[in-house]
């Protein structure tokens, strides 16, 4: 009889429930939604650096930004569109003819035309009726198609909108020639099960030829919901490197890609071994630090300290690692600290060809534990205080703002 496998893989048991397209298109939103994160701003040069690396890694489609936002943003989109990237460059537009025109002028080959779909957005934000949204959407999709663009149609807040309106709106833009449609969980309230129901209903009513999803992470479910959408047949998931994005961010590029590649064995075409490099570049240029315990790219994602764990890892990495760190371009770290055990020390001592007696090893272990337990936390506390000062309230301070108000010459009305 064959020896049993070292670990069981139950993903095979759910294979028949999955309808993941063979040609998944990773649609990166780091330079658009990611940049909309409070305090984040990329210069055109920084956008180009990130886009070039993404392109090298094999990200097939990236949103460069919204040209009508500012002259600098238009310049950034234009630079990316003309940089000769292997990635397709997309730019976004509201359902406003001038927005579409700006995308056409930028030279981007792809456009995402977006409008809100829920009643709360229509009534309080857009101040438009469903009929107005419908006709503006039709007109701008027609305009973009006539200009020869690949058109994705996006609604914000799709999953809180009346389904009958969602159905009419998407059917209308598909009639106008939209190539791809995007369903958004703009405030991140879906759960995998409910999202699956929503997408099945959407599929039944709209029959989209090509579906994409945009999931936010307000409840920490962005990646899970995105995976659910892929399992339900969505082709082009929206992702952001390091999970950047509005509020709690979007589905993280590295998480979605590794779920597909490492858990399901689905090829995304990305060179995963360079994802850590991409993650670090985005961390540096966005100025948003990656959480230490962030999946895959956080400092702790492949670090081990606890004695039982390091002992296991040293015996066989499958004991406490779901994938080899090299897969995302990282290396395993053995941390010496309070929770360290003898196995880790013995392993470390091999670097000096030392094989100490048990009492010496025990003494060394006590010293390592004592040293790390008694270490001052001052430096760390000072760092955290500085972190809170910088990130607790990005953007202008009140003092800076009111000085600006005074300089502009806006005065309070006095009786
Ligand atoms: Mn968003």
Coordinates of C-alpha atoms and ligand atoms in Angstrom, one line a residue:
X1 CA 0.0 0.0 0.0
X2 CA 1.2 3.5 -0.8
X3 CA 2.2 5.8 2.1
X4 CA -0.4 8.4 2.8
X5 CA 0.4 11.9 1.5
X6 CA 2.0 14.3 4.0
X7 CA -1.0 16.6 3.8
X8 CA -4.5 16.2 2.3
X9 CA -5.7 18.7 -0.3
X10 CA -9.5 19.1 -0.1
X11 CA -9.6 21.8 -2.7
X12 CA -9.9 19.0 -5.2
X13 CA -13.2 18.0 -3.5
X14 CA -14.7 21.4 -4.5
X15 CA -13.3 21.6 -8.0
X16 CA -16.6 20.8 -9.7
X17 CA -18.2 23.7 -7.8
X18 CA -15.8 26.2 -9.3
X19 CA -16.3 28.0 -12.6
X20 CA -13.0 30.0 -12.6
X21 CA -12.3 31.2 -16.2
X22 CA -9.1 29.8 -17.7
X23 CA -8.1 33.2 -18.7
X24 CA -8.4 35.3 -15.5
X25 CA -7.4 39.0 -16.1
X26 CA -5.9 40.6 -13.0
X27 CA -7.2 44.2 -13.2
X28 CA -5.1 46.4 -11.0
X29 CA -6.6 49.4 -9.3
X30 CA -3.7 50.5 -7.2
X31 CA -3.1 53.7 -9.2
X32 CA -6.8 54.7 -9.0
X33 CA -8.7 53.3 -6.0
X34 CA -5.4 52.7 -4.2
X35 CA -4.4 56.3 -4.7
X36 CA -7.8 57.4 -3.3
X37 CA -6.8 56.2 0.1
X38 CA -6.6 59.1 2.5
X39 CA -3.1 60.7 2.4
X40 CA -1.9 58.8 -0.7
X41 CA -0.7 60.7 -3.7
X42 CA 1.4 59.3 -6.6
X43 CA 3.2 61.7 -9.0
X44 CA 3.1 60.8 -12.7
X45 CA 6.7 59.5 -12.4
X46 CA 5.8 57.3 -9.4
X47 CA 2.8 55.9 -11.2
X48 CA 5.0 55.1 -14.1
X49 CA 7.5 53.2 -11.9
X50 CA 4.7 51.2 -10.3
X51 CA 3.1 50.5 -13.7
X52 CA 6.4 49.4 -15.3
X53 CA 7.1 46.9 -12.5
X54 CA 3.5 45.6 -12.7
X55 CA 3.8 45.3 -16.4
X56 CA 7.1 43.3 -16.1
X57 CA 5.5 41.0 -13.5
X58 CA 2.7 40.3 -15.9
X59 CA -0.3 42.3 -14.6
X60 CA -2.4 42.4 -17.8
X61 CA -4.6 45.4 -17.1
X62 CA -4.1 48.5 -15.0
X63 CA -6.2 51.5 -14.2
X64 CA -4.0 54.6 -14.5
X65 CA -6.4 57.0 -13.1
X66 CA -9.2 59.5 -13.9
X67 CA -7.9 62.1 -16.4
X68 CA -10.4 64.8 -15.5
X69 CA -9.3 64.8 -11.8
X70 CA -6.4 67.2 -12.5
X71 CA -3.9 68.3 -15.2
X72 CA -1.3 66.2 -13.4
X73 CA -3.5 63.2 -13.4
X74 CA -4.2 63.6 -17.1
X75 CA -0.4 63.8 -17.7
X76 CA 0.1 60.6 -15.6
X77 CA -2.5 58.7 -17.6
X78 CA -1.0 59.9 -20.8
X79 CA 2.5 58.9 -19.8
X80 CA 1.4 55.4 -18.9
X81 CA -0.6 55.0 -22.1
X82 CA 2.4 56.0 -24.2
X83 CA 5.1 54.1 -22.2
X84 CA 4.9 51.0 -24.4
X85 CA 3.9 48.8 -21.4
X86 CA 2.9 45.2 -22.0
X87 CA 0.0 45.8 -19.6
X88 CA -3.1 47.4 -21.1
X89 CA -3.7 50.8 -19.8
X90 CA -7.2 51.8 -18.6
X91 CA -8.5 55.1 -17.5
X92 CA -11.8 55.9 -15.8
X93 CA -14.6 58.3 -16.5
X94 CA -18.0 59.3 -15.1
X95 CA -21.0 59.1 -17.4
X96 CA -20.1 62.6 -18.5
X97 CA -19.1 63.2 -22.2
X98 CA -16.1 65.4 -21.3
X99 CA -14.8 62.6 -19.0
X100 CA -14.9 60.1 -21.8
X101 CA -13.3 62.6 -24.2
X102 CA -10.4 63.1 -21.7
X103 CA -9.8 59.3 -21.7
X104 CA -9.9 59.2 -25.5
X105 CA -7.3 62.1 -25.5
X106 CA -5.1 60.3 -23.0
X107 CA -4.4 57.5 -25.4
X108 CA -5.6 54.7 -23.0
X109 CA -7.0 51.7 -24.9
X110 CA -9.4 50.8 -22.2
X111 CA -12.1 52.8 -20.3
X112 CA -14.1 52.1 -17.2
X113 CA -17.3 54.2 -17.2
X114 CA -18.8 54.4 -13.8
X115 CA -22.0 55.6 -12.2
X116 CA -23.8 54.8 -9.0
X117 CA -26.7 52.4 -8.9
X118 CA -28.2 52.4 -5.4
X119 CA -31.1 54.7 -4.5
X120 CA -29.1 56.4 -1.7
X121 CA -26.4 57.4 -4.2
X122 CA -28.9 58.5 -6.9
X123 CA -31.0 60.6 -4.6
X124 CA -28.4 62.2 -2.4
X125 CA -25.2 62.1 -4.3
X126 CA -25.9 62.2 -8.0
X127 CA -29.4 63.8 -7.7
X128 CA -30.3 61.9 -10.8
X129 CA -33.3 59.7 -11.5
X130 CA -32.9 56.1 -12.7
X131 CA -34.0 57.2 -16.2
X132 CA -31.3 59.9 -16.2
X133 CA -28.6 57.4 -15.1
X134 CA -29.8 55.0 -17.8
X135 CA -29.6 57.5 -20.6
X136 CA -26.2 59.0 -19.5
X137 CA -24.8 55.5 -19.3
X138 CA -26.1 54.5 -22.7
X139 CA -24.8 57.7 -24.3
X140 CA -21.3 57.6 -22.8
X141 CA -20.8 53.8 -23.5
X142 CA -21.9 54.6 -27.1
X143 CA -19.4 57.5 -27.3
X144 CA -16.5 55.4 -25.9
X145 CA -17.3 52.5 -28.3
X146 CA -17.4 54.9 -31.2
X147 CA -13.9 56.1 -30.2
X148 CA -12.7 52.6 -30.5
X149 CA -12.1 51.9 -26.8
X150 CA -12.5 48.7 -24.9
X151 CA -15.4 49.6 -22.6
X152 CA -16.0 48.3 -19.1
X153 CA -19.2 49.6 -17.4
X154 CA -19.1 49.9 -13.7
X155 CA -21.8 50.7 -11.2
X156 CA -20.9 51.8 -7.7
X157 CA -22.9 50.3 -4.9
X158 CA -24.3 47.6 -7.2
X159 CA -25.0 45.2 -4.3
X160 CA -27.3 47.8 -2.5
X161 CA -29.2 48.8 -5.6
X162 CA -32.7 47.6 -6.7
X163 CA -32.2 44.5 -8.8
X164 CA -34.7 45.5 -11.4
X165 CA -32.8 48.7 -12.0
X166 CA -29.4 46.9 -12.1
X167 CA -30.9 44.5 -14.7
X168 CA -32.2 47.3 -16.9
X169 CA -29.0 49.4 -16.6
X170 CA -26.6 46.6 -17.4
X171 CA -28.8 45.2 -20.3
X172 CA -28.9 48.7 -21.7
X173 CA -25.1 49.3 -21.7
X174 CA -24.5 45.8 -23.1
X175 CA -26.9 46.7 -26.0
X176 CA -24.7 49.8 -26.6
X177 CA -21.7 47.5 -26.9
X178 CA -20.0 47.5 -23.5
X179 CA -17.3 44.8 -23.5
X180 CA -17.2 44.0 -19.8
X181 CA -19.3 44.8 -16.8
X182 CA -18.2 45.3 -13.2
X183 CA -20.3 44.7 -10.1
X184 CA -19.1 46.7 -7.1
X185 CA -19.4 46.0 -3.3
X186 CA -18.5 49.7 -2.8
X187 CA -18.9 49.7 1.0
X188 CA -17.8 46.1 1.6
X189 CA -21.0 44.6 3.0
X190 CA -21.1 41.4 1.1
X191 CA -20.3 38.0 2.5
X192 CA -19.1 35.1 0.3
X193 CA -22.5 33.3 0.5
X194 CA -24.6 36.4 -0.2
X195 CA -22.3 37.6 -3.0
X196 CA -22.6 34.2 -4.6
X197 CA -26.3 34.5 -4.6
X198 CA -26.1 38.1 -6.0
X199 CA -23.8 37.1 -8.8
X200 CA -25.9 34.1 -9.8
X201 CA -29.0 36.3 -9.9
X202 CA -27.0 38.9 -11.9
X203 CA -25.9 36.2 -14.3
X204 CA -29.5 34.9 -14.7
X205 CA -30.9 38.4 -15.4
X206 CA -28.1 40.1 -17.3
X207 CA -26.1 37.3 -19.0
X208 CA -22.9 39.4 -19.0
X209 CA -20.3 38.2 -21.6
X210 CA -17.5 39.2 -19.3
X211 CA -17.8 39.9 -15.6
X212 CA -15.6 41.8 -13.2
X213 CA -16.0 42.6 -9.5
X214 CA -14.8 45.4 -7.3
X215 CA -14.7 44.4 -3.6
X216 CA -14.0 46.6 -0.6
X217 CA -12.6 45.4 2.7
X218 CA -14.7 47.2 5.3
X219 CA -15.4 43.9 7.1
X220 CA -12.2 42.2 6.1
X221 CA -13.9 40.1 3.4
X222 CA -12.7 41.7 0.2
X223 CA -10.4 38.8 -0.8
X224 CA -12.9 36.2 0.2
X225 CA -15.7 37.9 -1.8
X226 CA -13.4 38.3 -4.8
X227 CA -12.6 34.6 -4.7
X228 CA -16.2 33.8 -4.5
X229 CA -16.8 35.9 -7.6
X230 CA -14.1 34.1 -9.4
X231 CA -15.5 30.8 -8.4
X232 CA -18.8 32.0 -9.8
X233 CA -17.2 32.8 -13.2
X234 CA -16.0 36.4 -12.9
X235 CA -13.0 36.9 -15.1
X236 CA -11.4 40.2 -14.1
X237 CA -11.1 40.9 -10.4
X238 CA -10.2 44.4 -9.3
X239 CA -7.3 44.3 -6.9
X240 CA -4.9 46.7 -5.2
X241 CA -1.3 46.0 -4.2
X242 CA -1.1 45.6 -0.4
X243 CA -4.9 46.0 -0.3
X244 CA -4.7 49.8 -0.6
X245 CA -7.9 51.7 -1.4
X246 CA -10.6 53.9 0.1
X247 CA -11.2 53.3 3.8
X248 CA -10.2 49.8 4.7
X249 CA -9.1 49.2 1.1
X250 CA -9.7 46.8 -1.7
X251 CA -9.0 43.1 -2.3
X252 CA -5.2 42.7 -2.2
X253 CA -3.5 41.8 -5.5
X254 CA -1.1 39.4 -3.8
X255 CA -3.8 37.7 -1.8
X256 CA -6.2 37.1 -4.8
X257 CA -3.3 36.0 -7.0
X258 CA -1.9 33.5 -4.5
X259 CA -5.4 32.1 -3.6
X260 CA -5.8 31.3 -7.3
X261 CA -2.2 30.0 -7.9
X262 CA -1.3 28.3 -4.6
X263 CA -4.7 27.1 -3.4
X264 CA -6.5 26.3 -6.7
X265 CA -3.6 25.8 -9.1
X266 CA -5.1 28.4 -11.5
X267 CA -2.5 30.2 -13.6
X268 CA -2.7 34.0 -13.5
X269 CA 0.2 34.7 -15.8
X270 CA 1.9 36.7 -13.0
X271 CA 5.5 36.2 -11.9
X272 CA 4.6 35.7 -8.3
X273 CA 8.2 35.6 -7.2
X274 CA 8.4 39.3 -7.8
X275 CA 5.2 40.2 -5.8
X276 CA 7.2 41.1 -2.7
X277 CA 9.3 43.6 -4.7
X278 CA 6.1 45.1 -6.0
X279 CA 4.6 45.3 -2.6
X280 CA 7.6 47.0 -1.2
X281 CA 7.7 49.5 -4.0
X282 CA 4.1 50.4 -3.4
X283 CA 4.7 50.6 0.3
X284 CA 7.5 53.0 -0.3
X285 CA 5.8 55.2 -2.9
X286 CA 2.4 55.3 -1.2
X287 CA 3.9 55.8 2.2
X288 CA 1.3 53.3 3.7
X289 CA 3.2 50.8 5.8
X290 CA 2.3 47.1 5.4
X291 CA 0.9 45.6 8.6
X292 CA 3.4 43.2 10.2
X293 CA 0.8 40.4 10.1
X294 CA -0.5 41.2 6.6
X295 CA -1.0 38.0 4.6
X296 CA 1.9 37.1 2.3
X297 CA 3.7 40.5 2.4
X298 CA 3.8 41.4 6.1
X299 CA 7.0 41.0 8.0
X300 CA 5.6 38.1 10.0
X301 CA 4.1 36.2 7.1
X302 CA 7.1 33.8 6.9
X303 CA 8.6 34.4 10.4
X304 CA 8.7 31.8 13.2
X305 CA 9.6 32.3 16.8
X306 CA 7.7 29.8 19.0
X307 CA 9.7 26.7 19.9
X308 CA 7.1 24.2 18.8
X309 CA 6.7 26.0 15.4
X310 CA 10.4 26.4 14.6
X311 CA 11.0 22.8 15.6
X312 CA 8.3 21.7 13.2
X313 CA 9.6 24.0 10.4
X314 CA 13.1 22.8 10.8
X315 CA 11.9 19.2 10.5
X316 CA 9.6 19.9 7.5
X317 CA 8.4 23.3 6.3
X318 CA 4.9 21.9 5.5
X319 CA 4.2 21.7 9.2
X320 CA 3.6 25.4 9.7
X321 CA 3.9 27.0 6.2
X322 CA 1.1 26.9 3.6
X323 CA 3.6 27.9 0.9
X324 CA 7.3 28.4 0.4
X325 CA 8.2 32.0 0.9
X326 CA 10.3 32.0 -2.3
X327 CA 7.0 31.7 -4.2
X328 CA 6.4 35.4 -3.5
X329 CA 10.0 36.4 -3.5
X330 CA 10.6 36.2 0.2
X331 CA 12.8 34.2 2.7
X332 CA 11.9 32.5 5.9
X333 CA 13.0 34.1 9.1
X334 CA 13.7 32.4 12.3
X335 CA 13.3 34.9 15.1
X336 CA 15.2 34.5 18.4
X337 CA 13.1 35.6 21.3
X338 CA 11.0 34.8 24.4
X339 CA 9.3 31.8 22.7
X340 CA 12.4 30.3 21.1
X341 CA 13.2 26.6 21.8
X342 CA 16.4 24.5 21.7
X343 CA 15.9 23.3 18.1
X344 CA 16.1 26.8 16.7
X345 CA 19.3 27.5 18.7
X346 CA 20.9 24.3 17.6
X347 CA 20.1 25.1 14.0
X348 CA 21.5 28.6 14.3
X349 CA 24.7 27.3 15.9
X350 CA 25.3 25.2 12.8
X351 CA 26.4 28.4 11.1
X352 CA 29.5 28.1 13.3
X353 CA 29.7 24.4 13.2
X354 CA 29.0 24.3 16.9
X355 CA 27.3 21.4 18.5
X356 CA 27.1 22.3 22.2
X357 CA 26.3 20.0 25.1
X358 CA 22.8 20.1 26.5
X359 CA 23.6 22.1 29.6
X360 CA 25.3 24.8 27.5
X361 CA 22.4 24.9 25.1
X362 CA 20.0 25.2 28.0
X363 CA 22.0 28.1 29.4
X364 CA 22.1 29.9 26.1
X365 CA 18.4 29.4 25.8
X366 CA 17.8 31.0 29.2
X367 CA 19.9 34.0 28.2
X368 CA 18.1 34.5 24.9
X369 CA 14.7 34.4 26.6
X370 CA 15.9 36.7 29.5
X371 CA 17.5 39.2 27.1
X372 CA 14.4 39.5 24.8
X373 CA 12.0 39.6 27.7
X374 CA 13.8 42.4 29.5
X375 CA 14.5 44.5 26.5
X376 CA 13.2 48.1 26.7
X377 CA 10.1 48.9 24.6
X378 CA 11.0 52.6 24.5
X379 CA 12.2 52.6 20.9
X380 CA 9.1 50.8 19.8
X381 CA 6.8 53.1 21.8
X382 CA 8.4 56.2 20.3
X383 CA 8.0 54.7 16.8
X384 CA 4.3 54.0 17.4
X385 CA 3.7 57.5 18.8
X386 CA 5.3 58.9 15.6
X387 CA 3.3 56.5 13.5
X388 CA 0.0 57.6 15.1
X389 CA 1.0 61.2 14.7
X390 CA 1.7 60.7 11.0
X391 CA -1.2 58.3 10.1
X392 CA -3.9 59.2 12.6
X393 CA -4.7 62.3 10.6
X394 CA -3.1 62.5 7.2
X395 CA -3.6 65.5 4.9
X396 CA -3.6 69.1 6.1
X397 CA -3.8 69.8 9.8
X398 CA -6.5 72.2 11.1
X399 CA -3.8 74.8 11.7
X400 CA -2.5 74.6 8.2
X401 CA -6.0 74.7 6.8
X402 CA -7.1 77.8 8.7
X403 CA -3.9 79.6 7.8
X404 CA -4.7 78.9 4.2
X405 CA -8.2 80.3 4.7
X406 CA -6.8 83.5 6.1
X407 CA -4.3 83.8 3.3
X408 CA -7.0 83.4 0.7
X409 CA -8.9 86.1 2.6
X410 CA -12.1 84.3 3.6
X411 CA -13.5 86.1 6.6
X412 CA -16.1 85.1 9.2
X413 CA -19.3 87.1 8.9
X414 CA -19.6 89.3 11.9
X415 CA -22.8 90.9 13.1
Ligands
LIG1 MN1 -13.6 51.5 -4.8

